[in-house]
Every structure is written in structure tokens, then in C-alpha cells.
PDB file of C-alpha atoms in Angstrom:
ATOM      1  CA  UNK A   9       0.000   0.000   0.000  1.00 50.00           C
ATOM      2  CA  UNK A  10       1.453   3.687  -1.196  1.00 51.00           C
ATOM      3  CA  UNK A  11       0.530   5.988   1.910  1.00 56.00           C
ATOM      4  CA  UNK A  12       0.186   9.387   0.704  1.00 58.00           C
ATOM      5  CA  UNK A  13       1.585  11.752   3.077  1.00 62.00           C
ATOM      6  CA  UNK A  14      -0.244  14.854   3.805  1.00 67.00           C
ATOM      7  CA  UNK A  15       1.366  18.523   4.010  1.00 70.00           C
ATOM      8  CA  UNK A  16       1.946  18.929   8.296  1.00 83.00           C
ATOM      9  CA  UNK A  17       0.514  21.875   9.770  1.00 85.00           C
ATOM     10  CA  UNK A  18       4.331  23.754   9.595  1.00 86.00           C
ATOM     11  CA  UNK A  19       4.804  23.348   6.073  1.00 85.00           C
ATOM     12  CA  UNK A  20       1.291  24.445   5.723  1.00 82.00           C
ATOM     13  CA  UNK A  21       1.925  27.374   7.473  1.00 81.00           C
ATOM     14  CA  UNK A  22       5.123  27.988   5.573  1.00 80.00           C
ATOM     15  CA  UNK A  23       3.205  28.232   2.511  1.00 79.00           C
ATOM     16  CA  UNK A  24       0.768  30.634   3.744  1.00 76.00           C
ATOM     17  CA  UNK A  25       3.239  32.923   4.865  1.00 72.00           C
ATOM     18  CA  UNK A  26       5.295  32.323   1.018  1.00 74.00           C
ATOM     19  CA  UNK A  27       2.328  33.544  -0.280  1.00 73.00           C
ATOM     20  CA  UNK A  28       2.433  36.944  -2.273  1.00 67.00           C
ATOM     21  CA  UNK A  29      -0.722  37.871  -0.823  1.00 76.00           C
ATOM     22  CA  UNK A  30       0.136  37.611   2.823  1.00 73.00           C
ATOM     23  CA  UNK A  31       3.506  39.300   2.534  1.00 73.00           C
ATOM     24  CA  UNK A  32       2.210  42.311   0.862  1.00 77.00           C
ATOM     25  CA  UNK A  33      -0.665  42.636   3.446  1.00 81.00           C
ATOM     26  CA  UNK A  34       2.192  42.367   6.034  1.00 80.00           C
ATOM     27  CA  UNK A  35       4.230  45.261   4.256  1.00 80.00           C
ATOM     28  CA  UNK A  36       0.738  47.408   3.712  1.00 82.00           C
ATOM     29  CA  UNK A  37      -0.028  46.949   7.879  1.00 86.00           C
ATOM     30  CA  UNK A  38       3.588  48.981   8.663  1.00 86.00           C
ATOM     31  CA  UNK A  39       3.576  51.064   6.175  1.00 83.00           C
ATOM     32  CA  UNK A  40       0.223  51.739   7.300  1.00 82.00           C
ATOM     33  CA  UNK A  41       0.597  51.926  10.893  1.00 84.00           C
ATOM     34  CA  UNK A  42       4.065  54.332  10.539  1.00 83.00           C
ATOM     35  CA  UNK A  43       1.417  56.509   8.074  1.00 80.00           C
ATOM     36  CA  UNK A  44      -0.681  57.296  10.918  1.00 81.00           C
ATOM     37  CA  UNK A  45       1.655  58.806  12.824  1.00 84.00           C
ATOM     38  CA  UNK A  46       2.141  61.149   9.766  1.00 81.00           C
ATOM     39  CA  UNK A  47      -1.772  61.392   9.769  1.00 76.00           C
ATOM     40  CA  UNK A  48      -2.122  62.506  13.775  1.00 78.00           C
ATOM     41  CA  UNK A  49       0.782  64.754  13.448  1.00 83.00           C
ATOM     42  CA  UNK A  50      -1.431  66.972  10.837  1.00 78.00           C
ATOM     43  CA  UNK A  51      -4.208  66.748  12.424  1.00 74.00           C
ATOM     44  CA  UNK A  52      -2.674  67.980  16.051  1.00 77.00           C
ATOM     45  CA  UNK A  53       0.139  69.963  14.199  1.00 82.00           C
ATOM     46  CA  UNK A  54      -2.143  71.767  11.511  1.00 80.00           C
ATOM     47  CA  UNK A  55      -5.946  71.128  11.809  1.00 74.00           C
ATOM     48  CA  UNK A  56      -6.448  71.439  15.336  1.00 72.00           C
ATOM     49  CA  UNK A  57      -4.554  74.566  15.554  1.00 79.00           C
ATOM     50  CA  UNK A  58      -7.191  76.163  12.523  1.00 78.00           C
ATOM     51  CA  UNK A  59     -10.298  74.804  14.556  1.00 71.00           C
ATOM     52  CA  UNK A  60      -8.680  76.367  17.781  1.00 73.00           C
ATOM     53  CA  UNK A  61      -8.751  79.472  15.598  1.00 78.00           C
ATOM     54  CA  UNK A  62     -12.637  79.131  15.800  1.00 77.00           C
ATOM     55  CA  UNK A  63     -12.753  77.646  19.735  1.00 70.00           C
ATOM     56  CA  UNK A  64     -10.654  75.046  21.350  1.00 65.00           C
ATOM     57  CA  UNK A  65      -7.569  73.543  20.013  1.00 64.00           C
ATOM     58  CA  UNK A  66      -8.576  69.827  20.814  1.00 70.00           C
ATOM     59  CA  UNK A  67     -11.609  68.733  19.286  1.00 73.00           C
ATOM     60  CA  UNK A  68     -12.298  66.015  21.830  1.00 74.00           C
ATOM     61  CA  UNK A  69     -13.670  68.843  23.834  1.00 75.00           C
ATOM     62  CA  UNK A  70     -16.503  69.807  21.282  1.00 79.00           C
ATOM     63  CA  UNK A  71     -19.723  67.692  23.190  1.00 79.00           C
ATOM     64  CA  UNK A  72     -23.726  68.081  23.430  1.00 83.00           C
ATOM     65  CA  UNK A  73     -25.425  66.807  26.389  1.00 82.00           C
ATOM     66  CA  UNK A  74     -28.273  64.919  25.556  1.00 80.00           C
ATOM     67  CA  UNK A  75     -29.438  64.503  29.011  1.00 79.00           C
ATOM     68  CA  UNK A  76     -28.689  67.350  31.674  1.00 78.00           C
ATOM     69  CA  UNK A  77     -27.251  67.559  33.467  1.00 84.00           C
ATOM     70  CA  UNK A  78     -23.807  66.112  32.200  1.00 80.00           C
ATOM     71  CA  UNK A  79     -20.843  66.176  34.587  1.00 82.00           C
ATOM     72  CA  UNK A  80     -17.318  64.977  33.329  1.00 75.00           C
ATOM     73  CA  UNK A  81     -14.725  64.670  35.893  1.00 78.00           C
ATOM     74  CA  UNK A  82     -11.150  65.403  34.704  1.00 79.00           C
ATOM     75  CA  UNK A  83     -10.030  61.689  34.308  1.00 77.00           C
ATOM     76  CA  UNK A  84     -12.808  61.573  31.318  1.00 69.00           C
ATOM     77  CA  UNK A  85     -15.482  59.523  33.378  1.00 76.00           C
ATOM     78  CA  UNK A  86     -19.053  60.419  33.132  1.00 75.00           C
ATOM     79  CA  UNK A  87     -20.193  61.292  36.379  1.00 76.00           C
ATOM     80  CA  UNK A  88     -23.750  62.424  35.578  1.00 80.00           C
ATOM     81  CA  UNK A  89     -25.855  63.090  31.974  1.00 79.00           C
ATOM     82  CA  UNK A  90     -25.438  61.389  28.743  1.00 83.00           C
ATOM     83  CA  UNK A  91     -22.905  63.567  26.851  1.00 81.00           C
ATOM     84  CA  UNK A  92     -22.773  62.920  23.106  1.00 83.00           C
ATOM     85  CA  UNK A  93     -18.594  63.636  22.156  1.00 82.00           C
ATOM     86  CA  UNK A  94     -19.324  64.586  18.381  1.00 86.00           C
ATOM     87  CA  UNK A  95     -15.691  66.473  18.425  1.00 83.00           C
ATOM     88  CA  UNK A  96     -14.032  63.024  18.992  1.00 83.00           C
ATOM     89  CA  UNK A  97     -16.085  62.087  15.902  1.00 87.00           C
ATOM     90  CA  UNK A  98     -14.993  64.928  14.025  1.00 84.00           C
ATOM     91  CA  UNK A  99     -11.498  64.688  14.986  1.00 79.00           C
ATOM     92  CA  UNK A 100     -11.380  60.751  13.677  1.00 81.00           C
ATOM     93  CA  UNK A 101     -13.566  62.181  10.312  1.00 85.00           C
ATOM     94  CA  UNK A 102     -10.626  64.631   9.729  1.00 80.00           C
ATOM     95  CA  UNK A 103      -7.897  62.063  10.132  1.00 75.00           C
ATOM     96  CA  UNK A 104      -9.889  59.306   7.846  1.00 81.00           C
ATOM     97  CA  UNK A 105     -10.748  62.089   5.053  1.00 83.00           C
ATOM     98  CA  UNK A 106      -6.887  63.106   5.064  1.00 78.00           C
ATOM     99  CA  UNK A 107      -5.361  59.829   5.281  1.00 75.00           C
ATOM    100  CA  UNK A 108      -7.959  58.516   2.675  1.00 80.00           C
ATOM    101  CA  UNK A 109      -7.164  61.779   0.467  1.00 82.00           C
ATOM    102  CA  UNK A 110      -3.094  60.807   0.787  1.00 76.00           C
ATOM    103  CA  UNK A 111      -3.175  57.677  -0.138  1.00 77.00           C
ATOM    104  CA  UNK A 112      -5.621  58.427  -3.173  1.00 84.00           C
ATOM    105  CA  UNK A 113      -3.287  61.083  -4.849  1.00 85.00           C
ATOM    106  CA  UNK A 114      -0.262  60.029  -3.625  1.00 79.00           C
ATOM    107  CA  UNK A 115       0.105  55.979  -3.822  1.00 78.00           C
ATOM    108  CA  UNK A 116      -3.492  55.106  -5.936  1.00 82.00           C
ATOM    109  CA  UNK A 117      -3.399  57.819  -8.717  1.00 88.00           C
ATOM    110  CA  UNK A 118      -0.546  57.465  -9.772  1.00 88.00           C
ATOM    111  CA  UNK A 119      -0.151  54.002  -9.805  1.00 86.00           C
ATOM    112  CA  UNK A 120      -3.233  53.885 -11.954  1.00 88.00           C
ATOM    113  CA  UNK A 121      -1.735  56.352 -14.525  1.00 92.00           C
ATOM    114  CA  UNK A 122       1.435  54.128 -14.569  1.00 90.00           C
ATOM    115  CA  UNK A 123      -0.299  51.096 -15.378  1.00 89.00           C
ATOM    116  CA  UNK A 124      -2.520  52.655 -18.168  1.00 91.00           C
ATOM    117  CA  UNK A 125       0.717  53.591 -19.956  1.00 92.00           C
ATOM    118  CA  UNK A 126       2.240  50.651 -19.437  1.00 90.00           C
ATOM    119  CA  UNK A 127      -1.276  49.171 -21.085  1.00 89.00           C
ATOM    120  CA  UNK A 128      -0.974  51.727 -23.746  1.00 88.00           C
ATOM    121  CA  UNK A 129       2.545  50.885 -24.854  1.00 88.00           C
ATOM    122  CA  UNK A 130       1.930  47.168 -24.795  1.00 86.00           C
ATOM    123  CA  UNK A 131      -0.804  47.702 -27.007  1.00 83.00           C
ATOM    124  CA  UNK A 132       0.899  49.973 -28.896  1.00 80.00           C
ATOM    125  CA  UNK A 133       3.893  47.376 -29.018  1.00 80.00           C
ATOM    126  CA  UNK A 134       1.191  44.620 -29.944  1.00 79.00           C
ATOM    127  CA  UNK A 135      -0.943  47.184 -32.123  1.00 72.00           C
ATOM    128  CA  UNK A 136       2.469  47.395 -34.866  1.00 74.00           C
ATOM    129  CA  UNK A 137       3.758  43.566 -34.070  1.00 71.00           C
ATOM    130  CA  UNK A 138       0.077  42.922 -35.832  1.00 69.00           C
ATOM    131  CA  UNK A 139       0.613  45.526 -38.352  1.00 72.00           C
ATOM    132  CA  UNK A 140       3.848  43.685 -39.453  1.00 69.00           C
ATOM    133  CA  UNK A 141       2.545  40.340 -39.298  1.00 68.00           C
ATOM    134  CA  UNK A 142      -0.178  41.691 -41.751  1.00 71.00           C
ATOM    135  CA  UNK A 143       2.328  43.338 -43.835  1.00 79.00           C
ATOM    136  CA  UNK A 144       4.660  40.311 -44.216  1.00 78.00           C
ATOM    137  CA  UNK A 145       1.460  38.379 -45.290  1.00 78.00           C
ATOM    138  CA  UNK A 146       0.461  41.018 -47.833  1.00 81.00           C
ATOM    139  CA  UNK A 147       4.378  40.548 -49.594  1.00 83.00           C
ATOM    140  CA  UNK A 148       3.723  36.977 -49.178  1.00 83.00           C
ATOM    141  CA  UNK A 149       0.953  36.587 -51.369  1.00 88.00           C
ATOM    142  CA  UNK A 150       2.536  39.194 -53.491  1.00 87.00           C
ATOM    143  CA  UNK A 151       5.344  36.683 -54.133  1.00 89.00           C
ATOM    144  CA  UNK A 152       2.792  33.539 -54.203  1.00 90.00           C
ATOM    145  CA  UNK A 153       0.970  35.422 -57.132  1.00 90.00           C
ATOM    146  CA  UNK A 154       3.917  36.697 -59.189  1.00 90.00           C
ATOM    147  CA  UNK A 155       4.701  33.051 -58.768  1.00 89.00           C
ATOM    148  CA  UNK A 156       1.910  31.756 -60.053  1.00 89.00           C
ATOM    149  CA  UNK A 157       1.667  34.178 -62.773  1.00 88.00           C
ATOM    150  CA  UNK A 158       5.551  33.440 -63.619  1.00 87.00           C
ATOM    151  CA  UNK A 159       4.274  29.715 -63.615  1.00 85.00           C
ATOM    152  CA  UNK A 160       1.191  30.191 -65.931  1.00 79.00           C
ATOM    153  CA  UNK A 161       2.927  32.956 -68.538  1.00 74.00           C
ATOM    154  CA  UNK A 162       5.947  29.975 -68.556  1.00 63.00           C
ATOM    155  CA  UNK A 163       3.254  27.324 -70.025  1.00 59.00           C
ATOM    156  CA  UNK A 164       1.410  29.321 -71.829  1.00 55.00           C
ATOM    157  CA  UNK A 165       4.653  29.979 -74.240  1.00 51.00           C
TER     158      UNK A 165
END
């Protein structure tokens, strides 16, 4: 009897990990998480300083109290009220809509243009390949009827 042995569960997980897949989602996760430190930096460097312009520099202060009344103590526990922290949306809004904004024009835009003229020139490439194929075809049936022509003008004499 031929036992067929089966893959163990290391080499298994070596091959997940070989995968292409897996080891660009590993490189996209750092780059990613070392990208949101540039990310919070604008936001606390540049955008919070242009809302403190308006009011108050950090926009986890902004907050409606949807039942009164609402009591915060300075450790950030609710001590009384329900208090609805819309800046702390805002300020995660901000830092989505720039990252999302970065990445678009930055990495995404112009890796699209880059691979529509790198489809443009194959086609181009393929687009004249084809146009010489045609040609040589054309000049060989040129040749097959001045042949044939040669032949039939040779018995005919």
C-alpha cells in the first residue's frame, strides 16, 4: 500500500506565509501603521490649531449633552448626563478624510496612470507587431501570385 503523506501543519503554514498575498498585506499593515503617525501629526500639528482658531484647540472637547445635566470629571469619566462627544467624531472624520485623500493622490493615482501607460505601450507594441505580421502576409501573397503568374505565362509559351 502507497501511503500518501499529507502537508503537516508547519509546512502548511510555511506556505501561507510564502504567499504573495500575505507578505504584501504584512508590508501594507507597517507602512500603514508608521502613516498614521504622519496622519495625527497633521491633524494635532495643523488642523487642530485652525479649529482652535474658531474655539478650542482639541476637538475632543466639542460635546452636546443629551441629558442634563452632564458632569465629566477630569479623568474623562461620566459622572452624571449622557454627553454625546461629536468632536471626537470629528477629529477621527478629519484624520480618515486626510489619510484617505493621501493615499488616493499620492500611492493610488498614480499608480493607476502608470499602469494605463504601461497598457498603452503594450498595445501599442502589440498594435504594430500585428501591423507587421499583416504586412509580411500582404508581400507573401505578393510573391505567391507573381509566382503563379511566372508559372502560368511559362506554359502558356
Amino acid at each position: 500500500m502507497s501511503e500518501k503523506k499529507e502537508p503537516g501543519v508547519w509546512q502548511g503554514f510555511k506556505a501561507f506565509l510564502m504567499r504573495g498575498n500575505v507578505v504584501d498585506l504584512a508590508v501594507a499593515v507597517v507602512i500603514g501603521a508608521a502613516f498614521t503617525n504622519i496622519v495625527n501629526s497633521v491633524v494635532k500639528g495643523i488642523i487642530n490649531p485652525l479649529v482652535g482658531a474658531i474655539g478650542t484647540k482639541n476637538l475632543d472637547s466639542y460635546s452636546s449633552c443629551l441629558k442634563a445635566p452632564c458632569v465629566v470629571a477630569k479623568d474623562g469619566t461620566v459622572t452624571s448626563g449622557i454627553p454625546i462627544m461629536w468632536g471626537s467624531v470629528l477629529g477621527a472624520t478629519l484624520s480618515f478624510v486626510i489619510t484617505a485623500a493621501v493615499v488616493y493622490f499620492l500611492m493610488v493615482l498614480p499608480m493607476a496612470k502608470y499602469l494605463a501607460r504601461q497598457a498603452n505601450r503594450k498595445a501599442a507594441r502589440e498594435g504594430t507587431k500585428e501591423i507587421v505580421e499583416v504586412s509580411e502576409l500582404e508581400v507573401l501573397k505578393e510573391i505567391r501570385d507573381a509566382l503563379v503568374a511566372q508559372r502560368g505565362a511559362g506554359h502558356n509559351e
